[in-house]
Amino acid sequence: MRMRRKKLIAVLLCAEIVLSFAGCSKKKDPVSESKLSKNAPATVSEESSDQKDPSDTSAKAPSESTSESTAAPTATPLPSATPIPSVTPRAASYFGEFQPYVISDVMKDYLGEENVQDYYNFCEAVLAEKDSFPCHSFEGYSDAYYLLSRSFFPYGYDAVCCPEESDFKDGVAKIRYEETKEWRQQHYNELKEATEKIVSEVFREEYSDFEKMIALYQYFANNYVYDYDMNHVIDGYREVYLPLMKKTGVCNEFSGAYAFLLHQVGVEVDFANGNINEGSIGHRWNIVRLDGEYYFVDTTWALSSKSLRYFLMDTDQRTQNGTEFSEGIDYTDAPVYDENNLQITSRKYSELWDALSFEVDYDHDLIRYSVLNDEGKVVEKEFHY
């Protein structure tokens, strides 16, 4: 049994989904015996969202085009139930195949085999439109639902209601659905189509993990805009759907979309949280694993930027040597990092942080970038990765 630090009740888990659609719109917190729901961060929620980089004065509000409706794709049936995998989700079949649910290695390790199996059972049952699934415990059900709120199963987050203790009995968990089956069908198709479109545009099958990370980072910076109005729901889309469908959002949405898309192509990625300064609202970004080392990536603060200031950061770069996030970085969203006292110290990519602009040459494994020299002149450099 792992030692548990004092845990925070999840604002993220269900309170932030008050803005749900018709159906069971009043979602309650599940009983807080869940290993994960007790660890959910209190710093990030729909009501207190993130902050854009305070040093960024060039960012513009989302353009009107971000609120235009998106035509629904042609309906295709939800996938039939498939044999439940015993080790990994369907997530690592082959490049380019849409993975409706994913999970990080860190969360698999933290949850343990039984709870991970409950998560797989839950996802497969939702995809098959079943009204129940085999589950070891209500804790397992709560943890499975919590992973939805962490952007591991975006369709499921919108498709089902937050579980209550009465939904579990004798090894069977009951599923209560949101909206109509037709609405859910369309919502699934839209996510699948948008995800496949971005994966095909951004990645090549031969890309290394580093290339996948930087390609998606650049895609976000070039294509997405920050939602200064903090609408959280636009034309019925929220969370991961917002960046994918409307090209806008705030830190919850961008970090969730970055993680979900990278998991589609087999990259290990998770989340970190913190307050920029005392009394400020929370911010959320990603943790990635590359060649055995961990790094921070912040796609929210990279928006509309041509630099690599927020790419593959260590803790000093993330905190600007202690001037930001002075209250500490919060790993309660992925508590195993806290338990293992994660230290992010690798500066392998530090020379890229000062880049004013950059271009990746994927055929020659190098980045051409420009920086200011000591005389204040722009000079061109190359970084071989």
mmCIF file of C-alpha atoms in Angstrom:
data_model
loop_
_atom_site.group_PDB
_atom_site.id
_atom_site.type_symbol
_atom_site.label_atom_id
_atom_site.label_comp_id
_atom_site.label_asym_id
_atom_site.label_seq_id
_atom_site.Cartn_x
_atom_site.Cartn_y
_atom_site.Cartn_z
ATOM 1 C CA MET A 1 0.000 0.000 0.000
ATOM 2 C CA ARG A 2 1.527 3.335 -0.998
ATOM 3 C CA MET A 3 1.974 6.133 1.494
ATOM 4 C CA ARG A 4 -0.485 8.875 0.613
ATOM 5 C CA ARG A 5 0.086 12.553 1.241
ATOM 6 C CA LYS A 6 -2.850 14.630 2.472
ATOM 7 C CA LYS A 7 -5.143 14.830 -0.500
ATOM 8 C CA LEU A 8 -7.332 17.526 -1.985
ATOM 9 C CA ILE A 9 -10.916 16.845 -2.978
ATOM 10 C CA ALA A 10 -11.300 17.246 -6.713
ATOM 11 C CA VAL A 11 -12.683 20.499 -7.989
ATOM 12 C CA LEU A 12 -11.665 19.198 -11.393
ATOM 13 C CA LEU A 13 -13.444 15.873 -11.164
ATOM 14 C CA CYS A 14 -17.085 16.899 -11.385
ATOM 15 C CA ALA A 15 -17.566 20.436 -10.113
ATOM 16 C CA GLU A 16 -16.025 21.796 -13.268
ATOM 17 C CA ILE A 17 -18.576 20.024 -15.424
ATOM 18 C CA VAL A 18 -21.584 21.927 -14.142
ATOM 19 C CA LEU A 19 -21.704 23.370 -17.651
ATOM 20 C CA SER A 20 -22.951 20.074 -18.980
ATOM 21 C CA PHE A 21 -25.662 19.586 -21.517
ATOM 22 C CA ALA A 22 -29.156 18.163 -21.150
ATOM 23 C CA GLY A 23 -29.680 14.946 -19.285
ATOM 24 C CA CYS A 24 -27.973 14.295 -15.953
ATOM 25 C CA SER A 25 -26.443 17.755 -15.879
ATOM 26 C CA LYS A 26 -25.948 17.995 -12.125
ATOM 27 C CA LYS A 27 -22.923 15.803 -11.702
ATOM 28 C CA LYS A 28 -21.723 15.105 -8.186
ATOM 29 C CA ASP A 29 -18.363 14.188 -6.819
ATOM 30 C CA PRO A 30 -18.119 10.438 -6.438
ATOM 31 C CA VAL A 31 -17.426 9.199 -2.918
ATOM 32 C CA SER A 32 -13.939 10.477 -2.204
ATOM 33 C CA GLU A 33 -12.346 7.103 -1.502
ATOM 34 C CA SER A 34 -10.872 7.105 -4.992
ATOM 35 C CA LYS A 35 -7.087 7.109 -5.095
ATOM 36 C CA LEU A 36 -7.120 9.694 -7.852
ATOM 37 C CA SER A 37 -10.116 11.868 -7.034
ATOM 38 C CA LYS A 38 -8.566 12.736 -3.692
ATOM 39 C CA ASN A 39 -5.432 13.916 -5.492
ATOM 40 C CA ALA A 40 -7.045 16.140 -8.108
ATOM 41 C CA PRO A 41 -5.625 19.670 -8.155
ATOM 42 C CA ALA A 42 -7.616 22.469 -6.627
ATOM 43 C CA THR A 43 -5.668 25.053 -8.605
ATOM 44 C CA VAL A 44 -7.278 24.489 -11.964
ATOM 45 C CA SER A 45 -10.998 24.490 -12.679
ATOM 46 C CA GLU A 46 -13.567 25.858 -15.064
ATOM 47 C CA GLU A 47 -14.233 28.715 -12.675
ATOM 48 C CA SER A 48 -10.571 29.584 -12.031
ATOM 49 C CA SER A 49 -8.804 28.849 -15.246
ATOM 50 C CA ASP A 50 -5.246 29.541 -16.226
ATOM 51 C CA GLN A 51 -3.160 32.597 -16.923
ATOM 52 C CA LYS A 52 -1.535 33.526 -20.167
ATOM 53 C CA ASP A 53 2.168 34.286 -19.954
ATOM 54 C CA PRO A 54 2.310 37.631 -18.095
ATOM 55 C CA SER A 55 5.286 38.697 -20.206
ATOM 56 C CA ASP A 56 3.369 38.173 -23.447
ATOM 57 C CA THR A 57 1.981 41.504 -24.624
ATOM 58 C CA SER A 58 1.574 40.544 -28.253
ATOM 59 C CA ALA A 59 -1.175 37.949 -27.901
ATOM 60 C CA LYS A 60 -4.527 38.787 -29.401
ATOM 61 C CA ALA A 61 -7.998 37.689 -28.424
ATOM 62 C CA PRO A 62 -9.471 34.785 -30.370
ATOM 63 C CA SER A 63 -10.700 35.808 -33.782
ATOM 64 C CA GLU A 64 -14.360 35.566 -34.719
ATOM 65 C CA SER A 65 -13.585 32.517 -36.755
ATOM 66 C CA THR A 66 -13.084 30.516 -33.555
ATOM 67 C CA SER A 67 -16.781 30.613 -32.792
ATOM 68 C CA GLU A 68 -18.080 29.538 -36.168
ATOM 69 C CA SER A 69 -19.923 26.269 -36.127
ATOM 70 C CA THR A 70 -18.213 23.208 -37.510
ATOM 71 C CA ALA A 71 -20.086 20.910 -39.838
ATOM 72 C CA ALA A 72 -20.634 17.477 -38.374
ATOM 73 C CA PRO A 73 -18.854 14.618 -40.146
ATOM 74 C CA THR A 74 -20.770 11.830 -41.789
ATOM 75 C CA ALA A 75 -22.007 9.491 -39.115
ATOM 76 C CA THR A 76 -20.303 6.141 -38.753
ATOM 77 C CA PRO A 77 -21.191 3.521 -36.148
ATOM 78 C CA LEU A 78 -19.416 3.575 -32.817
ATOM 79 C CA PRO A 79 -16.882 0.766 -32.668
ATOM 80 C CA SER A 80 -18.158 -2.584 -31.533
ATOM 81 C CA ALA A 81 -16.861 -3.982 -28.307
ATOM 82 C CA THR A 82 -13.502 -5.679 -28.756
ATOM 83 C CA PRO A 83 -11.665 -8.096 -26.467
ATOM 84 C CA ILE A 84 -10.440 -6.141 -23.465
ATOM 85 C CA PRO A 85 -6.636 -5.802 -23.579
ATOM 86 C CA SER A 86 -4.901 -7.023 -20.444
ATOM 87 C CA VAL A 87 -1.774 -4.870 -20.544
ATOM 88 C CA THR A 88 -2.330 -1.778 -22.657
ATOM 89 C CA PRO A 89 -5.359 -0.052 -24.142
ATOM 90 C CA ARG A 90 -5.923 -0.232 -27.856
ATOM 91 C CA ALA A 91 -3.579 2.759 -27.922
ATOM 92 C CA ALA A 92 -0.573 1.217 -29.415
ATOM 93 C CA SER A 93 -1.813 -0.693 -32.349
ATOM 94 C CA TYR A 94 -0.364 1.104 -35.330
ATOM 95 C CA PHE A 95 0.448 4.622 -36.365
ATOM 96 C CA GLY A 96 -2.498 6.658 -37.586
ATOM 97 C CA GLU A 97 -5.286 4.538 -36.082
ATOM 98 C CA PHE A 98 -7.580 6.633 -33.911
ATOM 99 C CA GLN A 99 -7.318 5.696 -30.251
ATOM 100 C CA PRO A 100 -10.509 6.822 -28.467
ATOM 101 C CA TYR A 101 -8.938 6.299 -25.042
ATOM 102 C CA VAL A 102 -5.356 6.376 -23.833
ATOM 103 C CA ILE A 103 -3.435 6.253 -20.543
ATOM 104 C CA SER A 104 0.080 7.239 -19.532
ATOM 105 C CA ASP A 105 2.604 4.745 -18.164
ATOM 106 C CA VAL A 106 2.821 6.826 -14.993
ATOM 107 C CA MET A 107 -0.902 6.492 -14.321
ATOM 108 C CA LYS A 108 -0.890 2.776 -15.072
ATOM 109 C CA ASP A 109 1.866 2.305 -12.533
ATOM 110 C CA TYR A 110 0.129 4.442 -9.918
ATOM 111 C CA LEU A 111 -3.323 2.905 -10.292
ATOM 112 C CA GLY A 112 -2.293 -0.703 -10.306
ATOM 113 C CA GLU A 113 -3.490 -3.578 -12.455
ATOM 114 C CA GLU A 114 -7.046 -3.873 -11.110
ATOM 115 C CA ASN A 115 -7.935 -0.190 -11.452
ATOM 116 C CA VAL A 116 -6.360 0.025 -14.881
ATOM 117 C CA GLN A 117 -8.452 -2.961 -15.950
ATOM 118 C CA ASP A 118 -11.549 -1.192 -14.602
ATOM 119 C CA TYR A 119 -10.640 1.820 -16.759
ATOM 120 C CA TYR A 120 -10.304 -0.363 -19.854
ATOM 121 C CA ASN A 121 -13.595 -2.106 -19.095
ATOM 122 C CA PHE A 122 -15.299 1.239 -18.621
ATOM 123 C CA CYS A 123 -14.005 2.701 -21.890
ATOM 124 C CA GLU A 124 -14.934 -0.350 -23.924
ATOM 125 C CA ALA A 125 -18.415 -0.464 -22.394
ATOM 126 C CA VAL A 126 -19.008 3.220 -23.212
ATOM 127 C CA LEU A 127 -17.834 2.740 -26.785
ATOM 128 C CA ALA A 128 -20.207 -0.212 -27.126
ATOM 129 C CA GLU A 129 -23.111 1.793 -25.581
ATOM 130 C CA LYS A 130 -23.498 -0.734 -22.768
ATOM 131 C CA ASP A 131 -25.314 0.195 -19.574
ATOM 132 C CA SER A 132 -22.881 -1.542 -17.221
ATOM 133 C CA PHE A 133 -19.443 -3.135 -17.012
ATOM 134 C CA PRO A 134 -17.506 -5.441 -14.671
ATOM 135 C CA CYS A 135 -15.588 -3.456 -12.065
ATOM 136 C CA HIS A 136 -13.548 -4.404 -9.011
ATOM 137 C CA SER A 137 -14.736 -1.569 -6.773
ATOM 138 C CA PHE A 138 -16.382 1.827 -6.673
ATOM 139 C CA GLU A 139 -12.887 3.260 -6.206
ATOM 140 C CA GLY A 140 -11.975 1.707 -9.541
ATOM 141 C CA TYR A 141 -15.055 3.291 -11.139
ATOM 142 C CA SER A 142 -14.214 6.691 -9.647
ATOM 143 C CA ASP A 143 -10.626 6.470 -10.850
ATOM 144 C CA ALA A 144 -11.781 5.433 -14.321
ATOM 145 C CA TYR A 145 -14.021 8.471 -14.511
ATOM 146 C CA TYR A 146 -11.256 10.708 -13.182
ATOM 147 C CA LEU A 147 -9.062 9.678 -16.114
ATOM 148 C CA LEU A 148 -11.779 11.008 -18.413
ATOM 149 C CA SER A 149 -11.434 14.421 -16.797
ATOM 150 C CA ARG A 150 -7.687 14.207 -17.402
ATOM 151 C CA SER A 151 -8.263 14.076 -21.161
ATOM 152 C CA PHE A 152 -7.517 10.380 -21.588
ATOM 153 C CA PHE A 153 -10.982 9.606 -22.984
ATOM 154 C CA PRO A 154 -12.489 12.915 -24.219
ATOM 155 C CA TYR A 155 -15.547 11.346 -25.809
ATOM 156 C CA GLY A 156 -16.382 9.498 -22.603
ATOM 157 C CA TYR A 157 -16.076 12.695 -20.579
ATOM 158 C CA ASP A 158 -18.945 14.191 -22.545
ATOM 159 C CA ALA A 159 -20.894 10.968 -23.070
ATOM 160 C CA VAL A 160 -21.413 9.727 -19.522
ATOM 161 C CA CYS A 161 -22.488 11.052 -16.132
ATOM 162 C CA CYS A 162 -20.234 11.276 -13.122
ATOM 163 C CA PRO A 163 -20.625 8.031 -11.128
ATOM 164 C CA GLU A 164 -22.375 7.932 -7.767
ATOM 165 C CA GLU A 165 -21.905 5.280 -5.123
ATOM 166 C CA SER A 166 -25.327 3.844 -5.927
ATOM 167 C CA ASP A 167 -24.059 3.078 -9.447
ATOM 168 C CA PHE A 168 -21.859 0.265 -8.139
ATOM 169 C CA LYS A 169 -22.988 -3.034 -6.644
ATOM 170 C CA ASP A 170 -21.581 -6.566 -6.465
ATOM 171 C CA GLY A 171 -18.801 -6.076 -9.009
ATOM 172 C CA VAL A 172 -20.978 -4.330 -11.592
ATOM 173 C CA ALA A 173 -20.832 -0.613 -12.382
ATOM 174 C CA LYS A 174 -23.832 1.093 -13.925
ATOM 175 C CA ILE A 175 -23.306 3.696 -16.682
ATOM 176 C CA ARG A 176 -25.654 6.652 -17.057
ATOM 177 C CA TYR A 177 -25.358 8.521 -20.345
ATOM 178 C CA GLU A 178 -25.580 12.166 -21.334
ATOM 179 C CA GLU A 179 -27.778 13.377 -24.195
ATOM 180 C CA THR A 180 -29.215 11.100 -26.898
ATOM 181 C CA LYS A 181 -27.510 8.229 -28.646
ATOM 182 C CA GLU A 182 -27.597 10.237 -31.886
ATOM 183 C CA TRP A 183 -25.867 13.183 -30.195
ATOM 184 C CA ARG A 184 -23.211 10.906 -28.759
ATOM 185 C CA GLN A 185 -22.723 9.274 -32.151
ATOM 186 C CA GLN A 186 -22.066 12.639 -33.785
ATOM 187 C CA HIS A 187 -19.830 13.773 -30.917
ATOM 188 C CA TYR A 188 -17.687 10.653 -31.243
ATOM 189 C CA ASN A 189 -17.416 11.034 -35.018
ATOM 190 C CA GLU A 190 -16.354 14.670 -34.698
ATOM 191 C CA LEU A 191 -13.580 13.829 -32.259
ATOM 192 C CA LYS A 192 -12.368 10.945 -34.400
ATOM 193 C CA GLU A 193 -12.325 13.018 -37.580
ATOM 194 C CA ALA A 194 -10.615 16.018 -35.990
ATOM 195 C CA THR A 195 -7.979 13.853 -34.306
ATOM 196 C CA GLU A 196 -7.197 11.884 -37.450
ATOM 197 C CA LYS A 197 -6.933 15.102 -39.462
ATOM 198 C CA ILE A 198 -4.378 16.643 -37.094
ATOM 199 C CA VAL A 199 -2.381 13.427 -36.754
ATOM 200 C CA SER A 200 -2.140 13.112 -40.543
ATOM 201 C CA GLU A 201 -1.171 16.778 -40.945
ATOM 202 C CA VAL A 202 1.394 17.011 -38.161
ATOM 203 C CA PHE A 203 3.172 13.659 -37.858
ATOM 204 C CA ARG A 204 5.049 11.219 -40.017
ATOM 205 C CA GLU A 205 5.310 7.616 -38.984
ATOM 206 C CA GLU A 206 9.116 7.797 -38.974
ATOM 207 C CA TYR A 207 9.260 10.750 -36.572
ATOM 208 C CA SER A 208 11.150 10.299 -33.321
ATOM 209 C CA ASP A 209 9.451 11.251 -30.059
ATOM 210 C CA PHE A 210 11.369 14.531 -30.063
ATOM 211 C CA GLU A 211 10.110 15.316 -33.563
ATOM 212 C CA LYS A 212 6.533 14.481 -32.611
ATOM 213 C CA MET A 213 6.734 16.793 -29.594
ATOM 214 C CA ILE A 214 8.182 19.755 -31.467
ATOM 215 C CA ALA A 215 5.933 19.282 -34.511
ATOM 216 C CA LEU A 216 2.802 19.403 -32.359
ATOM 217 C CA TYR A 217 4.183 22.292 -30.267
ATOM 218 C CA GLN A 218 4.699 24.287 -33.464
ATOM 219 C CA TYR A 219 1.259 23.322 -34.752
ATOM 220 C CA PHE A 220 -0.380 24.660 -31.603
ATOM 221 C CA ALA A 221 1.609 27.905 -31.723
ATOM 222 C CA ASN A 222 0.693 28.501 -35.363
ATOM 223 C CA ASN A 223 -2.955 27.454 -35.334
ATOM 224 C CA TYR A 224 -4.545 28.028 -31.928
ATOM 225 C CA VAL A 225 -5.597 31.190 -30.107
ATOM 226 C CA TYR A 226 -6.201 31.800 -26.423
ATOM 227 C CA ASP A 227 -9.801 32.111 -25.264
ATOM 228 C CA TYR A 228 -9.591 35.337 -23.288
ATOM 229 C CA ASP A 229 -13.342 35.244 -22.676
ATOM 230 C CA MET A 230 -12.884 31.847 -20.997
ATOM 231 C CA ASN A 231 -16.086 30.539 -22.514
ATOM 232 C CA HIS A 232 -15.187 26.902 -21.725
ATOM 233 C CA VAL A 233 -18.109 25.806 -23.908
ATOM 234 C CA ILE A 234 -18.416 27.015 -27.510
ATOM 235 C CA ASP A 235 -21.124 25.624 -29.770
ATOM 236 C CA GLY A 236 -21.423 22.664 -27.400
ATOM 237 C CA TYR A 237 -17.707 21.858 -27.398
ATOM 238 C CA ARG A 238 -15.538 21.872 -24.282
ATOM 239 C CA GLU A 239 -12.270 20.511 -22.865
ATOM 240 C CA VAL A 240 -10.186 18.659 -25.503
ATOM 241 C CA TYR A 241 -12.896 19.248 -28.093
ATOM 242 C CA LEU A 242 -12.371 23.026 -27.991
ATOM 243 C CA PRO A 243 -8.853 23.107 -29.483
ATOM 244 C CA LEU A 244 -9.601 20.274 -31.881
ATOM 245 C CA MET A 245 -12.895 21.681 -33.164
ATOM 246 C CA LYS A 246 -12.688 25.443 -32.542
ATOM 247 C CA LYS A 247 -8.918 26.082 -32.358
ATOM 248 C CA THR A 248 -9.226 27.897 -29.038
ATOM 249 C CA GLY A 249 -9.227 27.237 -25.305
ATOM 250 C CA VAL A 250 -7.263 27.825 -22.114
ATOM 251 C CA CYS A 251 -4.624 25.795 -20.300
ATOM 252 C CA ASN A 252 -6.873 22.861 -19.355
ATOM 253 C CA GLU A 253 -7.952 22.427 -22.955
ATOM 254 C CA PHE A 254 -4.541 22.949 -24.573
ATOM 255 C CA SER A 255 -2.610 20.689 -22.205
ATOM 256 C CA GLY A 256 -5.334 18.061 -22.543
ATOM 257 C CA ALA A 257 -5.321 18.201 -26.332
ATOM 258 C CA TYR A 258 -1.509 18.128 -26.485
ATOM 259 C CA ALA A 259 -1.489 15.020 -24.295
ATOM 260 C CA PHE A 260 -4.306 13.256 -26.143
ATOM 261 C CA LEU A 261 -2.714 13.868 -29.554
ATOM 262 C CA LEU A 262 0.760 12.790 -28.480
ATOM 263 C CA HIS A 263 -0.657 9.617 -26.955
ATOM 264 C CA GLN A 264 -2.145 8.875 -30.369
ATOM 265 C CA VAL A 265 1.405 8.459 -31.662
ATOM 266 C CA GLY A 266 2.905 6.700 -28.663
ATOM 267 C CA VAL A 267 4.536 9.541 -26.708
ATOM 268 C CA GLU A 268 4.523 9.470 -22.889
ATOM 269 C CA VAL A 269 2.950 12.685 -21.591
ATOM 270 C CA ASP A 270 1.135 13.851 -18.463
ATOM 271 C CA PHE A 271 0.279 17.037 -16.532
ATOM 272 C CA ALA A 272 1.615 19.510 -13.956
ATOM 273 C CA ASN A 273 -0.085 22.456 -12.241
ATOM 274 C CA GLY A 274 0.842 25.585 -10.351
ATOM 275 C CA ASN A 275 0.066 29.208 -9.517
ATOM 276 C CA ILE A 276 2.247 31.820 -11.186
ATOM 277 C CA ASN A 277 2.397 33.797 -7.959
ATOM 278 C CA GLU A 278 0.690 33.884 -4.583
ATOM 279 C CA GLY A 279 -3.053 34.336 -4.870
ATOM 280 C CA SER A 280 -3.152 33.896 -8.642
ATOM 281 C CA ILE A 281 -5.405 31.458 -10.419
ATOM 282 C CA GLY A 282 -4.008 28.137 -11.498
ATOM 283 C CA HIS A 283 -2.171 27.111 -14.629
ATOM 284 C CA ARG A 284 -1.731 23.692 -16.192
ATOM 285 C CA TRP A 285 0.873 22.375 -18.628
ATOM 286 C CA ASN A 286 2.458 19.075 -19.685
ATOM 287 C CA ILE A 287 5.218 16.765 -18.527
ATOM 288 C CA VAL A 288 6.828 14.680 -21.276
ATOM 289 C CA ARG A 289 9.313 11.848 -21.131
ATOM 290 C CA LEU A 290 12.090 11.792 -23.698
ATOM 291 C CA ASP A 291 15.085 9.433 -23.752
ATOM 292 C CA GLY A 292 14.581 8.576 -20.093
ATOM 293 C CA GLU A 293 14.420 12.218 -18.945
ATOM 294 C CA TYR A 294 11.395 14.337 -17.999
ATOM 295 C CA TYR A 295 10.708 17.862 -19.282
ATOM 296 C CA PHE A 296 7.981 20.492 -19.118
ATOM 297 C CA VAL A 297 6.144 21.729 -22.234
ATOM 298 C CA ASP A 298 3.701 24.645 -22.117
ATOM 299 C CA THR A 299 1.712 25.003 -25.330
ATOM 300 C CA THR A 300 -0.584 27.655 -23.826
ATOM 301 C CA TRP A 301 2.207 30.179 -23.332
ATOM 302 C CA ALA A 302 3.646 29.256 -26.726
ATOM 303 C CA LEU A 303 0.566 30.423 -28.634
ATOM 304 C CA SER A 304 1.270 32.940 -31.409
ATOM 305 C CA SER A 305 4.977 32.611 -30.642
ATOM 306 C CA LYS A 306 7.805 31.645 -32.975
ATOM 307 C CA SER A 307 10.156 30.807 -30.111
ATOM 308 C CA LEU A 308 10.985 27.640 -28.155
ATOM 309 C CA ARG A 309 11.004 29.321 -24.756
ATOM 310 C CA TYR A 310 8.451 26.887 -23.323
ATOM 311 C CA PHE A 311 9.640 23.693 -25.003
ATOM 312 C CA LEU A 312 11.403 20.920 -23.079
ATOM 313 C CA MET A 313 11.991 23.067 -19.990
ATOM 314 C CA ASP A 314 13.657 22.074 -16.761
ATOM 315 C CA THR A 315 12.319 23.298 -13.415
ATOM 316 C CA ASP A 316 14.527 26.420 -13.373
ATOM 317 C CA GLN A 317 13.297 27.476 -16.808
ATOM 318 C CA ARG A 318 9.677 26.759 -15.837
ATOM 319 C CA THR A 319 9.949 28.845 -12.681
ATOM 320 C CA GLN A 320 12.211 31.503 -14.223
ATOM 321 C CA ASN A 321 14.741 30.707 -11.509
ATOM 322 C CA GLY A 322 12.120 30.937 -8.775
ATOM 323 C CA THR A 323 10.364 34.154 -9.820
ATOM 324 C CA GLU A 324 7.301 32.290 -11.097
ATOM 325 C CA PHE A 325 5.416 29.359 -9.541
ATOM 326 C CA SER A 326 7.196 30.232 -6.302
ATOM 327 C CA GLU A 327 4.660 28.227 -4.295
ATOM 328 C CA GLY A 328 5.907 25.124 -6.032
ATOM 329 C CA ILE A 329 4.809 22.896 -8.886
ATOM 330 C CA ASP A 330 1.816 20.725 -8.086
ATOM 331 C CA TYR A 331 1.912 17.096 -9.180
ATOM 332 C CA THR A 332 -1.338 16.063 -7.490
ATOM 333 C CA ASP A 333 -2.777 15.535 -10.979
ATOM 334 C CA ALA A 334 -0.255 12.704 -11.302
ATOM 335 C CA PRO A 335 0.704 11.992 -7.671
ATOM 336 C CA VAL A 336 3.343 9.393 -8.439
ATOM 337 C CA TYR A 337 5.642 12.270 -9.450
ATOM 338 C CA ASP A 338 5.376 13.667 -5.918
ATOM 339 C CA GLU A 339 5.863 10.287 -4.331
ATOM 340 C CA ASN A 340 9.036 9.745 -6.363
ATOM 341 C CA ASN A 341 10.235 13.309 -5.714
ATOM 342 C CA LEU A 342 10.521 14.041 -9.431
ATOM 343 C CA GLN A 343 13.348 16.427 -10.278
ATOM 344 C CA ILE A 344 13.412 17.910 -13.774
ATOM 345 C CA THR A 345 17.008 19.011 -14.269
ATOM 346 C CA SER A 346 18.046 18.071 -17.806
ATOM 347 C CA ARG A 347 19.152 21.126 -19.810
ATOM 348 C CA LYS A 348 19.928 19.212 -22.983
ATOM 349 C CA TYR A 349 17.747 21.551 -25.048
ATOM 350 C CA SER A 350 18.480 24.784 -23.166
ATOM 351 C CA GLU A 351 20.174 26.513 -26.084
ATOM 352 C CA LEU A 352 16.838 26.436 -27.922
ATOM 353 C CA TRP A 353 15.015 28.452 -25.237
ATOM 354 C CA ASP A 354 16.472 31.746 -26.534
ATOM 355 C CA ALA A 355 15.411 31.092 -30.125
ATOM 356 C CA LEU A 356 13.549 34.016 -31.697
ATOM 357 C CA SER A 357 12.305 31.789 -34.495
ATOM 358 C CA PHE A 358 13.031 28.270 -35.662
ATOM 359 C CA GLU A 359 12.616 25.782 -38.482
ATOM 360 C CA VAL A 360 12.878 22.014 -38.157
ATOM 361 C CA ASP A 361 14.672 20.071 -40.885
ATOM 362 C CA TYR A 362 13.230 16.625 -40.283
ATOM 363 C CA ASP A 363 15.244 15.061 -43.100
ATOM 364 C CA HIS A 364 18.585 16.064 -41.559
ATOM 365 C CA ASP A 365 17.742 15.935 -37.841
ATOM 366 C CA LEU A 366 18.471 19.564 -37.145
ATOM 367 C CA ILE A 367 16.812 22.808 -36.110
ATOM 368 C CA ARG A 368 17.792 26.097 -37.687
ATOM 369 C CA TYR A 369 17.062 28.963 -35.352
ATOM 370 C CA SER A 370 17.878 32.621 -34.794
ATOM 371 C CA VAL A 371 19.049 34.291 -31.572
ATOM 372 C CA LEU A 372 20.398 37.651 -30.464
ATOM 373 C CA ASN A 373 24.162 37.665 -29.879
ATOM 374 C CA ASP A 374 25.951 39.697 -27.227
ATOM 375 C CA GLU A 375 25.982 42.694 -29.576
ATOM 376 C CA GLY A 376 22.225 42.570 -30.028
ATOM 377 C CA LYS A 377 22.412 41.290 -33.584
ATOM 378 C CA VAL A 378 20.317 38.409 -34.928
ATOM 379 C CA VAL A 379 22.461 35.411 -35.815
ATOM 380 C CA GLU A 380 21.496 32.051 -37.271
ATOM 381 C CA LYS A 381 22.428 28.801 -35.552
ATOM 382 C CA GLU A 382 21.857 25.083 -35.926
ATOM 383 C CA PHE A 383 20.977 22.474 -33.342
ATOM 384 C CA HIS A 384 21.509 18.813 -34.217
ATOM 385 C CA TYR A 385 19.223 16.485 -32.289
#
